[in-house]
Amino acid sequence: MFARAVNENETIKSVLDDVILVQIDCEKGEGPEIAKKYKVRGYPTFLTTNAQGEVTGGLLGYPGPDKWTDWVKTENTDQRTVAEKKTAFEAGATKELACSLATHASVAYDFAGAVKYYQTARDLDPDNAAQYSEEILTFMYYGSRGGDFTLDQIEAEAKVVTSAPGATADTHVMVTQMLGGLAKQNGQPERVIPFLKKALEATAGNEEMAEARLQLEIGEALLITKDADKAFALKKQTMDEGWQENAEQLNEFAWWCFENDVNLAQAEEMALKAVELADDDGQRANILDTAAEICNARGNCDEAIARIKQAIALDPDKSYFKDQLARFEKAKADKDS
């Protein structure tokens, strides 16, 4: 996205008069060593340096032309090294230093550090608390993958974000999607319901958010009205034209059904059709795994074992399938006993 924007967007072009932009492919040539040197872990990552090549700031991801340009201007104004900024921050924190150190911390996936700096910025600049709260929530979400933050902590911050005056429909949708995934992973999907209701209210009648609202309505059918058939019908509306003849999309739909315990009989049919349409043995094996999971969920242990054995035959080097076989065989043994 940035590669296109840098050549087309006038906002970005305007700031490039004051900096030298060097683009590096971190997967080719000297790229891997450069990435290692600067602790780059995600793409795209942007770094600012002084004339001596010392890092003065960093940014993980492309946030859009306006935010990216503002970040470049800010870092270009203060060309102290990151180490110098940290020293200055300890001596007397400012919101500018806090924000600079927060974005740089994210480059190394130090999301706990990024949250700490943004919390300081929010304390120092309460008039812009809503902006900082969204950044805090985002980095808490990223940090949760490594165990830095709990669902309770993220839910508490989500309440701050959605309760802020002027919280937009986009914000409500973002928070619902974020918290919904985490709540589901933690086996407590119902915890997203209050946020889901707010998002449904915020997007009501907004034609520009029709696609997002459709996803919210699926969540409503699954979690609030408990109408599996409606959820299934709404899910169909999200699929691309011709999905019934596309192995990848059939498998995606079948897996959604499995994850949400919706129409498993139809899901199994979709998975088996996807097996027939698969392009190669690797894809076929992965889809057979979906079919095996669905069979196991339906209590058809023998069928689940047979399907995963087919997957192993097609891709014998994939240890995951062998682990699956052991799990399904245990499920059968437990059922038989």
mmCIF file of C-alpha atoms in Angstrom:
data_model
loop_
_atom_site.group_PDB
_atom_site.id
_atom_site.type_symbol
_atom_site.label_atom_id
_atom_site.label_comp_id
_atom_site.label_asym_id
_atom_site.label_seq_id
_atom_site.Cartn_x
_atom_site.Cartn_y
_atom_site.Cartn_z
ATOM 1 C CA MET A 1 0.000 0.000 0.000
ATOM 2 C CA PHE A 2 2.782 2.438 0.908
ATOM 3 C CA ALA A 3 4.734 1.562 -2.239
ATOM 4 C CA ARG A 4 1.819 2.814 -4.310
ATOM 5 C CA ALA A 5 1.020 5.797 -2.091
ATOM 6 C CA VAL A 6 4.587 7.118 -2.096
ATOM 7 C CA ASN A 7 4.335 7.645 -5.848
ATOM 8 C CA GLU A 8 0.754 8.901 -5.963
ATOM 9 C CA ASN A 9 -0.180 10.658 -2.714
ATOM 10 C CA GLU A 10 0.507 14.395 -2.645
ATOM 11 C CA THR A 11 0.571 14.496 1.186
ATOM 12 C CA ILE A 12 3.438 12.011 1.253
ATOM 13 C CA LYS A 13 5.239 13.668 -1.647
ATOM 14 C CA SER A 14 5.217 16.996 0.193
ATOM 15 C CA VAL A 15 7.285 15.665 3.098
ATOM 16 C CA LEU A 16 9.822 13.832 0.942
ATOM 17 C CA ASP A 17 11.451 17.150 0.027
ATOM 18 C CA ASP A 18 12.871 17.269 3.555
ATOM 19 C CA VAL A 19 14.046 13.653 3.923
ATOM 20 C CA ILE A 20 15.822 10.955 1.948
ATOM 21 C CA LEU A 21 13.679 7.853 1.540
ATOM 22 C CA VAL A 22 15.617 4.600 1.196
ATOM 23 C CA GLN A 23 13.547 1.463 0.597
ATOM 24 C CA ILE A 24 15.101 -1.882 1.542
ATOM 25 C CA ASP A 25 13.829 -5.386 0.795
ATOM 26 C CA CYS A 26 14.670 -7.150 4.063
ATOM 27 C CA GLU A 27 14.313 -10.587 2.497
ATOM 28 C CA LYS A 28 16.934 -10.190 -0.248
ATOM 29 C CA GLY A 29 20.623 -9.339 -0.538
ATOM 30 C CA GLU A 30 21.828 -7.326 2.444
ATOM 31 C CA GLY A 31 18.242 -6.946 3.652
ATOM 32 C CA PRO A 32 18.218 -9.742 6.271
ATOM 33 C CA GLU A 33 21.387 -8.421 7.932
ATOM 34 C CA ILE A 34 20.034 -4.871 7.959
ATOM 35 C CA ALA A 35 16.783 -6.090 9.490
ATOM 36 C CA LYS A 36 18.721 -7.956 12.168
ATOM 37 C CA LYS A 37 20.906 -4.936 12.926
ATOM 38 C CA TYR A 38 17.916 -2.630 13.438
ATOM 39 C CA LYS A 39 15.722 -5.289 15.112
ATOM 40 C CA VAL A 40 13.087 -5.113 12.394
ATOM 41 C CA ARG A 41 10.492 -7.863 12.856
ATOM 42 C CA GLY A 42 7.464 -6.751 10.845
ATOM 43 C CA TYR A 43 6.807 -5.162 7.469
ATOM 44 C CA PRO A 44 6.577 -2.415 6.595
ATOM 45 C CA THR A 45 8.800 -0.834 9.227
ATOM 46 C CA PHE A 46 10.005 2.758 8.934
ATOM 47 C CA LEU A 47 13.125 4.071 10.657
ATOM 48 C CA THR A 48 14.500 7.584 10.829
ATOM 49 C CA THR A 49 18.231 8.174 11.270
ATOM 50 C CA ASN A 50 20.544 11.131 11.683
ATOM 51 C CA ALA A 51 23.464 11.952 9.403
ATOM 52 C CA GLN A 52 25.609 9.395 11.247
ATOM 53 C CA GLY A 53 23.131 6.607 10.576
ATOM 54 C CA GLU A 54 22.008 6.423 14.214
ATOM 55 C CA VAL A 55 18.333 5.604 14.726
ATOM 56 C CA THR A 56 16.224 8.509 15.900
ATOM 57 C CA GLY A 57 12.762 6.969 15.590
ATOM 58 C CA GLY A 58 10.731 4.059 14.279
ATOM 59 C CA LEU A 59 7.241 3.147 13.165
ATOM 60 C CA LEU A 60 5.693 -0.303 12.685
ATOM 61 C CA GLY A 61 3.159 -0.513 9.876
ATOM 62 C CA TYR A 62 1.750 2.068 7.499
ATOM 63 C CA PRO A 63 -1.012 4.092 9.223
ATOM 64 C CA GLY A 64 -2.113 6.034 6.148
ATOM 65 C CA PRO A 65 -0.705 9.148 4.452
ATOM 66 C CA ASP A 66 -1.721 11.746 7.026
ATOM 67 C CA LYS A 67 -0.462 9.914 10.116
ATOM 68 C CA TRP A 68 2.670 8.754 8.308
ATOM 69 C CA THR A 69 3.484 12.299 7.191
ATOM 70 C CA ASP A 70 2.889 13.702 10.673
ATOM 71 C CA TRP A 71 5.224 11.053 12.097
ATOM 72 C CA VAL A 72 7.990 11.919 9.602
ATOM 73 C CA LYS A 73 7.661 15.634 10.340
ATOM 74 C CA THR A 74 7.805 15.037 14.090
ATOM 75 C CA GLU A 75 10.863 12.794 13.914
ATOM 76 C CA ASN A 76 12.578 15.196 11.517
ATOM 77 C CA THR A 77 12.097 17.991 14.042
ATOM 78 C CA ASP A 78 13.836 16.101 16.859
ATOM 79 C CA GLN A 79 16.852 14.217 15.506
ATOM 80 C CA ARG A 80 18.205 13.041 18.849
ATOM 81 C CA THR A 81 18.976 9.338 18.947
ATOM 82 C CA VAL A 82 16.560 6.968 20.630
ATOM 83 C CA ALA A 83 19.033 6.551 23.500
ATOM 84 C CA GLU A 84 19.216 10.338 23.944
ATOM 85 C CA LYS A 85 15.440 10.592 23.876
ATOM 86 C CA LYS A 86 15.146 7.928 26.579
ATOM 87 C CA THR A 87 17.576 9.840 28.773
ATOM 88 C CA ALA A 88 15.632 13.044 28.208
ATOM 89 C CA PHE A 89 12.359 11.256 28.954
ATOM 90 C CA GLU A 90 13.642 10.030 32.305
ATOM 91 C CA ALA A 91 14.776 13.556 33.148
ATOM 92 C CA GLY A 92 11.474 15.152 32.153
ATOM 93 C CA ALA A 93 8.778 13.377 30.184
ATOM 94 C CA THR A 94 6.934 15.204 27.418
ATOM 95 C CA LYS A 95 4.119 13.972 25.211
ATOM 96 C CA GLU A 96 6.354 14.332 22.143
ATOM 97 C CA LEU A 97 9.071 12.156 23.636
ATOM 98 C CA ALA A 98 6.514 9.647 24.886
ATOM 99 C CA CYS A 99 4.948 9.263 21.434
ATOM 100 C CA SER A 100 8.310 8.987 19.683
ATOM 101 C CA LEU A 101 9.533 6.306 22.091
ATOM 102 C CA ALA A 102 6.198 4.478 21.889
ATOM 103 C CA THR A 103 6.277 4.103 18.112
ATOM 104 C CA HIS A 104 9.931 3.075 18.217
ATOM 105 C CA ALA A 105 9.234 0.434 20.885
ATOM 106 C CA SER A 106 6.676 -1.185 18.584
ATOM 107 C CA VAL A 107 9.359 -1.802 15.936
ATOM 108 C CA ALA A 108 11.011 -4.349 18.240
ATOM 109 C CA TYR A 109 7.581 -5.714 19.241
ATOM 110 C CA ASP A 110 8.002 -4.206 22.706
ATOM 111 C CA PHE A 111 4.275 -3.595 22.936
ATOM 112 C CA ALA A 112 4.316 -3.329 26.722
ATOM 113 C CA GLY A 113 6.844 -0.521 26.391
ATOM 114 C CA ALA A 114 4.746 1.191 23.722
ATOM 115 C CA VAL A 115 1.685 1.045 25.994
ATOM 116 C CA LYS A 116 3.646 2.516 28.903
ATOM 117 C CA TYR A 117 4.847 5.458 26.812
ATOM 118 C CA TYR A 118 1.399 6.155 25.365
ATOM 119 C CA GLN A 119 -0.134 6.043 28.846
ATOM 120 C CA THR A 120 2.327 8.746 29.850
ATOM 121 C CA ALA A 121 1.396 10.772 26.779
ATOM 122 C CA ARG A 122 -2.278 10.462 27.696
ATOM 123 C CA ASP A 123 -1.587 11.674 31.234
ATOM 124 C CA LEU A 124 0.371 14.645 29.907
ATOM 125 C CA ASP A 125 -2.101 15.528 27.156
ATOM 126 C CA PRO A 126 -5.625 14.765 28.428
ATOM 127 C CA ASP A 127 -7.236 16.872 25.686
ATOM 128 C CA ASN A 128 -6.190 14.180 23.194
ATOM 129 C CA ALA A 129 -6.857 11.222 25.481
ATOM 130 C CA ALA A 130 -9.105 9.459 22.960
ATOM 131 C CA GLN A 131 -6.311 9.334 20.387
ATOM 132 C CA TYR A 132 -3.838 7.852 22.851
ATOM 133 C CA SER A 133 -6.404 5.378 24.176
ATOM 134 C CA GLU A 134 -6.867 3.880 20.710
ATOM 135 C CA GLU A 135 -3.105 3.472 20.364
ATOM 136 C CA ILE A 136 -2.922 1.899 23.825
ATOM 137 C CA LEU A 137 -5.693 -0.554 22.992
ATOM 138 C CA THR A 138 -4.080 -1.488 19.685
ATOM 139 C CA PHE A 139 -0.717 -2.250 21.276
ATOM 140 C CA MET A 140 -2.376 -4.107 24.147
ATOM 141 C CA TYR A 141 -4.050 -6.274 21.519
ATOM 142 C CA TYR A 142 -0.734 -6.971 19.787
ATOM 143 C CA GLY A 143 0.948 -7.606 23.130
ATOM 144 C CA SER A 144 -1.725 -10.082 24.201
ATOM 145 C CA ARG A 145 -0.332 -12.575 21.686
ATOM 146 C CA GLY A 146 2.843 -12.750 23.733
ATOM 147 C CA GLY A 147 1.054 -12.740 27.075
ATOM 148 C CA ASP A 148 1.838 -9.097 27.917
ATOM 149 C CA PHE A 149 -1.804 -8.223 28.534
ATOM 150 C CA THR A 150 -4.847 -10.138 29.737
ATOM 151 C CA LEU A 151 -8.360 -10.092 28.335
ATOM 152 C CA ASP A 152 -9.468 -8.214 31.466
ATOM 153 C CA GLN A 153 -6.941 -5.433 30.840
ATOM 154 C CA ILE A 154 -7.871 -5.151 27.174
ATOM 155 C CA GLU A 155 -11.592 -5.128 27.946
ATOM 156 C CA ALA A 156 -11.068 -2.314 30.454
ATOM 157 C CA GLU A 157 -9.194 -0.242 27.875
ATOM 158 C CA ALA A 158 -11.838 -1.039 25.250
ATOM 159 C CA LYS A 159 -14.453 0.485 27.566
ATOM 160 C CA VAL A 160 -12.360 3.649 27.790
ATOM 161 C CA VAL A 161 -12.090 3.862 24.000
ATOM 162 C CA THR A 162 -15.774 3.255 23.240
ATOM 163 C CA SER A 163 -16.975 5.546 26.029
ATOM 164 C CA ALA A 164 -14.948 8.518 24.808
ATOM 165 C CA PRO A 165 -17.017 11.477 23.550
ATOM 166 C CA GLY A 166 -17.163 11.382 19.778
ATOM 167 C CA ALA A 167 -16.171 7.728 19.420
ATOM 168 C CA THR A 168 -16.843 6.984 15.747
ATOM 169 C CA ALA A 169 -18.633 4.072 14.142
ATOM 170 C CA ASP A 170 -15.266 2.925 12.784
ATOM 171 C CA THR A 171 -13.905 2.884 16.326
ATOM 172 C CA HIS A 172 -16.817 0.814 17.605
ATOM 173 C CA VAL A 173 -16.386 -1.692 14.773
ATOM 174 C CA MET A 174 -12.626 -1.922 15.315
ATOM 175 C CA VAL A 175 -13.012 -2.522 19.047
ATOM 176 C CA THR A 176 -15.712 -5.148 18.503
ATOM 177 C CA GLN A 177 -13.611 -7.048 15.983
ATOM 178 C CA MET A 178 -10.558 -6.879 18.214
ATOM 179 C CA LEU A 179 -12.243 -7.877 21.452
ATOM 180 C CA GLY A 180 -14.456 -10.444 19.738
ATOM 181 C CA GLY A 181 -11.479 -12.411 18.504
ATOM 182 C CA LEU A 182 -9.732 -12.309 21.874
ATOM 183 C CA ALA A 183 -12.858 -13.245 23.817
ATOM 184 C CA LYS A 184 -13.417 -16.208 21.529
ATOM 185 C CA GLN A 185 -9.808 -17.357 21.915
ATOM 186 C CA ASN A 186 -10.287 -17.219 25.682
ATOM 187 C CA GLY A 187 -13.452 -19.311 25.508
ATOM 188 C CA GLN A 188 -15.631 -16.368 26.584
ATOM 189 C CA PRO A 189 -17.185 -15.058 23.356
ATOM 190 C CA GLU A 190 -20.119 -13.520 25.240
ATOM 191 C CA ARG A 191 -17.830 -10.812 26.667
ATOM 192 C CA VAL A 192 -17.958 -8.948 23.377
ATOM 193 C CA ILE A 193 -21.762 -8.568 23.490
ATOM 194 C CA PRO A 194 -21.855 -5.066 25.120
ATOM 195 C CA PHE A 195 -19.407 -3.781 22.513
ATOM 196 C CA LEU A 196 -21.271 -5.547 19.715
ATOM 197 C CA LYS A 197 -24.504 -3.838 20.726
ATOM 198 C CA LYS A 198 -22.831 -0.419 20.722
ATOM 199 C CA ALA A 199 -21.313 -1.088 17.298
ATOM 200 C CA LEU A 200 -24.682 -2.141 15.876
ATOM 201 C CA GLU A 201 -26.204 1.069 17.193
ATOM 202 C CA ALA A 202 -23.350 3.203 15.855
ATOM 203 C CA THR A 203 -23.541 1.723 12.340
ATOM 204 C CA ALA A 204 -27.340 1.705 11.996
ATOM 205 C CA GLY A 205 -28.404 3.325 8.725
ATOM 206 C CA ASN A 206 -24.799 3.955 7.639
ATOM 207 C CA GLU A 207 -24.659 2.713 4.037
ATOM 208 C CA GLU A 208 -20.906 3.286 3.857
ATOM 209 C CA MET A 209 -20.454 0.681 6.587
ATOM 210 C CA ALA A 210 -22.793 -1.926 5.114
ATOM 211 C CA GLU A 211 -20.042 -4.536 4.842
ATOM 212 C CA ALA A 212 -18.881 -4.029 8.424
ATOM 213 C CA ARG A 213 -22.449 -4.042 9.665
ATOM 214 C CA LEU A 214 -23.109 -7.373 7.965
ATOM 215 C CA GLN A 215 -20.295 -8.885 10.013
ATOM 216 C CA LEU A 216 -21.786 -7.335 13.152
ATOM 217 C CA GLU A 217 -25.177 -8.826 12.323
ATOM 218 C CA ILE A 218 -23.572 -12.244 12.026
ATOM 219 C CA GLY A 219 -22.165 -11.754 15.517
ATOM 220 C CA GLU A 220 -25.577 -10.646 16.734
ATOM 221 C CA ALA A 221 -27.194 -13.801 15.330
ATOM 222 C CA LEU A 222 -24.541 -16.039 16.891
ATOM 223 C CA LEU A 223 -24.239 -14.420 20.314
ATOM 224 C CA ILE A 224 -27.392 -12.463 21.065
ATOM 225 C CA THR A 225 -30.391 -13.939 19.241
ATOM 226 C CA LYS A 226 -28.804 -17.415 19.028
ATOM 227 C CA ASP A 227 -30.160 -17.846 15.492
ATOM 228 C CA ALA A 228 -27.690 -20.181 13.766
ATOM 229 C CA ASP A 229 -29.699 -20.347 10.532
ATOM 230 C CA LYS A 230 -29.717 -16.558 10.235
ATOM 231 C CA ALA A 231 -25.983 -16.413 10.933
ATOM 232 C CA PHE A 232 -25.409 -19.026 8.226
ATOM 233 C CA ALA A 233 -27.519 -17.082 5.723
ATOM 234 C CA LEU A 234 -25.749 -13.811 6.545
ATOM 235 C CA LYS A 235 -22.355 -15.476 6.213
ATOM 236 C CA LYS A 236 -23.309 -16.539 2.694
ATOM 237 C CA GLN A 237 -23.840 -12.884 1.819
ATOM 238 C CA THR A 238 -20.210 -12.118 2.691
ATOM 239 C CA MET A 239 -18.830 -14.679 0.259
ATOM 240 C CA ASP A 240 -17.472 -13.740 -3.155
ATOM 241 C CA GLU A 241 -19.372 -14.600 -6.296
ATOM 242 C CA GLY A 242 -18.632 -18.159 -7.387
ATOM 243 C CA TRP A 243 -17.503 -19.268 -3.930
ATOM 244 C CA GLN A 244 -19.390 -22.558 -4.294
ATOM 245 C CA GLU A 245 -16.848 -23.649 -6.927
ATOM 246 C CA ASN A 246 -13.748 -22.316 -5.183
ATOM 247 C CA ALA A 247 -11.838 -24.756 -2.963
ATOM 248 C CA GLU A 248 -10.263 -22.086 -0.753
ATOM 249 C CA GLN A 249 -13.524 -20.261 -0.093
ATOM 250 C CA LEU A 250 -15.502 -23.457 0.477
ATOM 251 C CA ASN A 251 -12.898 -24.485 3.037
ATOM 252 C CA GLU A 252 -13.002 -21.049 4.678
ATOM 253 C CA PHE A 253 -16.788 -21.243 5.006
ATOM 254 C CA ALA A 254 -16.651 -24.814 6.314
ATOM 255 C CA TRP A 255 -14.074 -23.806 8.927
ATOM 256 C CA TRP A 256 -16.228 -20.851 9.990
ATOM 257 C CA CYS A 257 -19.100 -23.274 10.510
ATOM 258 C CA PHE A 258 -16.846 -25.531 12.590
ATOM 259 C CA GLU A 259 -15.561 -22.676 14.732
ATOM 260 C CA ASN A 260 -19.083 -21.430 15.412
ATOM 261 C CA ASP A 261 -20.816 -24.838 15.611
ATOM 262 C CA VAL A 262 -23.204 -23.887 12.809
ATOM 263 C CA ASN A 263 -24.757 -26.307 10.274
ATOM 264 C CA LEU A 264 -21.981 -28.865 10.573
ATOM 265 C CA ALA A 265 -23.624 -31.309 8.157
ATOM 266 C CA GLN A 266 -23.547 -28.698 5.387
ATOM 267 C CA ALA A 267 -20.065 -27.684 6.446
ATOM 268 C CA GLU A 268 -18.838 -31.239 5.955
ATOM 269 C CA GLU A 269 -20.377 -31.311 2.478
ATOM 270 C CA MET A 270 -18.618 -28.041 1.622
ATOM 271 C CA ALA A 271 -15.279 -29.342 2.853
ATOM 272 C CA LEU A 272 -15.554 -32.568 0.861
ATOM 273 C CA LYS A 273 -16.487 -30.622 -2.269
ATOM 274 C CA ALA A 274 -13.470 -28.393 -1.648
ATOM 275 C CA VAL A 275 -11.273 -31.507 -1.487
ATOM 276 C CA GLU A 276 -12.430 -32.418 -4.979
ATOM 277 C CA LEU A 277 -11.741 -28.903 -6.285
ATOM 278 C CA ALA A 278 -8.330 -28.492 -4.616
ATOM 279 C CA ASP A 279 -5.441 -27.463 -6.850
ATOM 280 C CA ASP A 280 -2.768 -29.678 -5.319
ATOM 281 C CA ASP A 281 -2.088 -32.295 -2.652
ATOM 282 C CA GLY A 282 -0.977 -29.734 -0.073
ATOM 283 C CA GLN A 283 -4.237 -27.797 -0.311
ATOM 284 C CA ARG A 284 -6.200 -31.045 -0.438
ATOM 285 C CA ALA A 285 -4.545 -32.246 2.768
ATOM 286 C CA ASN A 286 -5.352 -29.009 4.605
ATOM 287 C CA ILE A 287 -8.989 -29.211 3.567
ATOM 288 C CA LEU A 288 -9.154 -32.844 4.669
ATOM 289 C CA ASP A 289 -8.032 -31.629 8.081
ATOM 290 C CA THR A 290 -11.038 -29.283 8.120
ATOM 291 C CA ALA A 291 -13.296 -32.191 7.180
ATOM 292 C CA ALA A 292 -11.738 -34.310 9.934
ATOM 293 C CA GLU A 293 -12.347 -31.612 12.543
ATOM 294 C CA ILE A 294 -15.976 -31.337 11.498
ATOM 295 C CA CYS A 295 -16.434 -35.109 11.610
ATOM 296 C CA ASN A 296 -14.927 -35.199 15.076
ATOM 297 C CA ALA A 297 -17.194 -32.365 16.216
ATOM 298 C CA ARG A 298 -20.189 -34.321 14.925
ATOM 299 C CA GLY A 299 -19.080 -37.365 16.925
ATOM 300 C CA ASN A 300 -18.009 -39.350 13.860
ATOM 301 C CA CYS A 301 -14.657 -40.424 15.266
ATOM 302 C CA ASP A 302 -13.967 -43.162 12.711
ATOM 303 C CA GLU A 303 -14.641 -40.746 9.855
ATOM 304 C CA ALA A 304 -12.398 -38.119 11.429
ATOM 305 C CA ILE A 305 -9.556 -40.634 11.694
ATOM 306 C CA ALA A 306 -10.049 -41.746 8.102
ATOM 307 C CA ARG A 307 -9.977 -38.155 6.809
ATOM 308 C CA ILE A 308 -6.836 -37.186 8.696
ATOM 309 C CA LYS A 309 -5.105 -40.371 7.513
ATOM 310 C CA GLN A 310 -5.868 -39.257 3.972
ATOM 311 C CA ALA A 311 -4.264 -35.899 4.775
ATOM 312 C CA ILE A 312 -1.158 -37.626 6.141
ATOM 313 C CA ALA A 313 -0.878 -39.750 3.002
ATOM 314 C CA LEU A 314 -0.951 -36.603 0.865
ATOM 315 C CA ASP A 315 1.474 -34.627 3.065
ATOM 316 C CA PRO A 316 3.432 -37.100 5.236
ATOM 317 C CA ASP A 317 6.023 -34.534 6.370
ATOM 318 C CA LYS A 318 3.515 -32.315 8.160
ATOM 319 C CA SER A 319 3.751 -33.224 11.843
ATOM 320 C CA TYR A 320 0.576 -31.302 12.666
ATOM 321 C CA PHE A 321 -1.534 -33.898 10.867
ATOM 322 C CA LYS A 322 0.054 -36.663 12.937
ATOM 323 C CA ASP A 323 -0.764 -34.754 16.104
ATOM 324 C CA GLN A 324 -4.314 -34.455 14.844
ATOM 325 C CA LEU A 325 -4.486 -38.203 14.285
ATOM 326 C CA ALA A 326 -3.368 -38.845 17.854
ATOM 327 C CA ARG A 327 -6.018 -36.442 19.132
ATOM 328 C CA PHE A 328 -8.806 -38.024 17.105
ATOM 329 C CA GLU A 329 -7.749 -41.539 18.140
ATOM 330 C CA LYS A 330 -7.841 -40.457 21.769
ATOM 331 C CA ALA A 331 -11.294 -38.975 21.246
ATOM 332 C CA LYS A 332 -12.461 -42.307 19.814
ATOM 333 C CA ALA A 333 -10.919 -44.254 22.694
ATOM 334 C CA ASP A 334 -12.583 -41.946 25.219
ATOM 335 C CA LYS A 335 -15.912 -42.312 23.457
ATOM 336 C CA ASP A 336 -15.669 -46.104 23.247
ATOM 337 C CA SER A 337 -14.763 -46.396 26.904
#
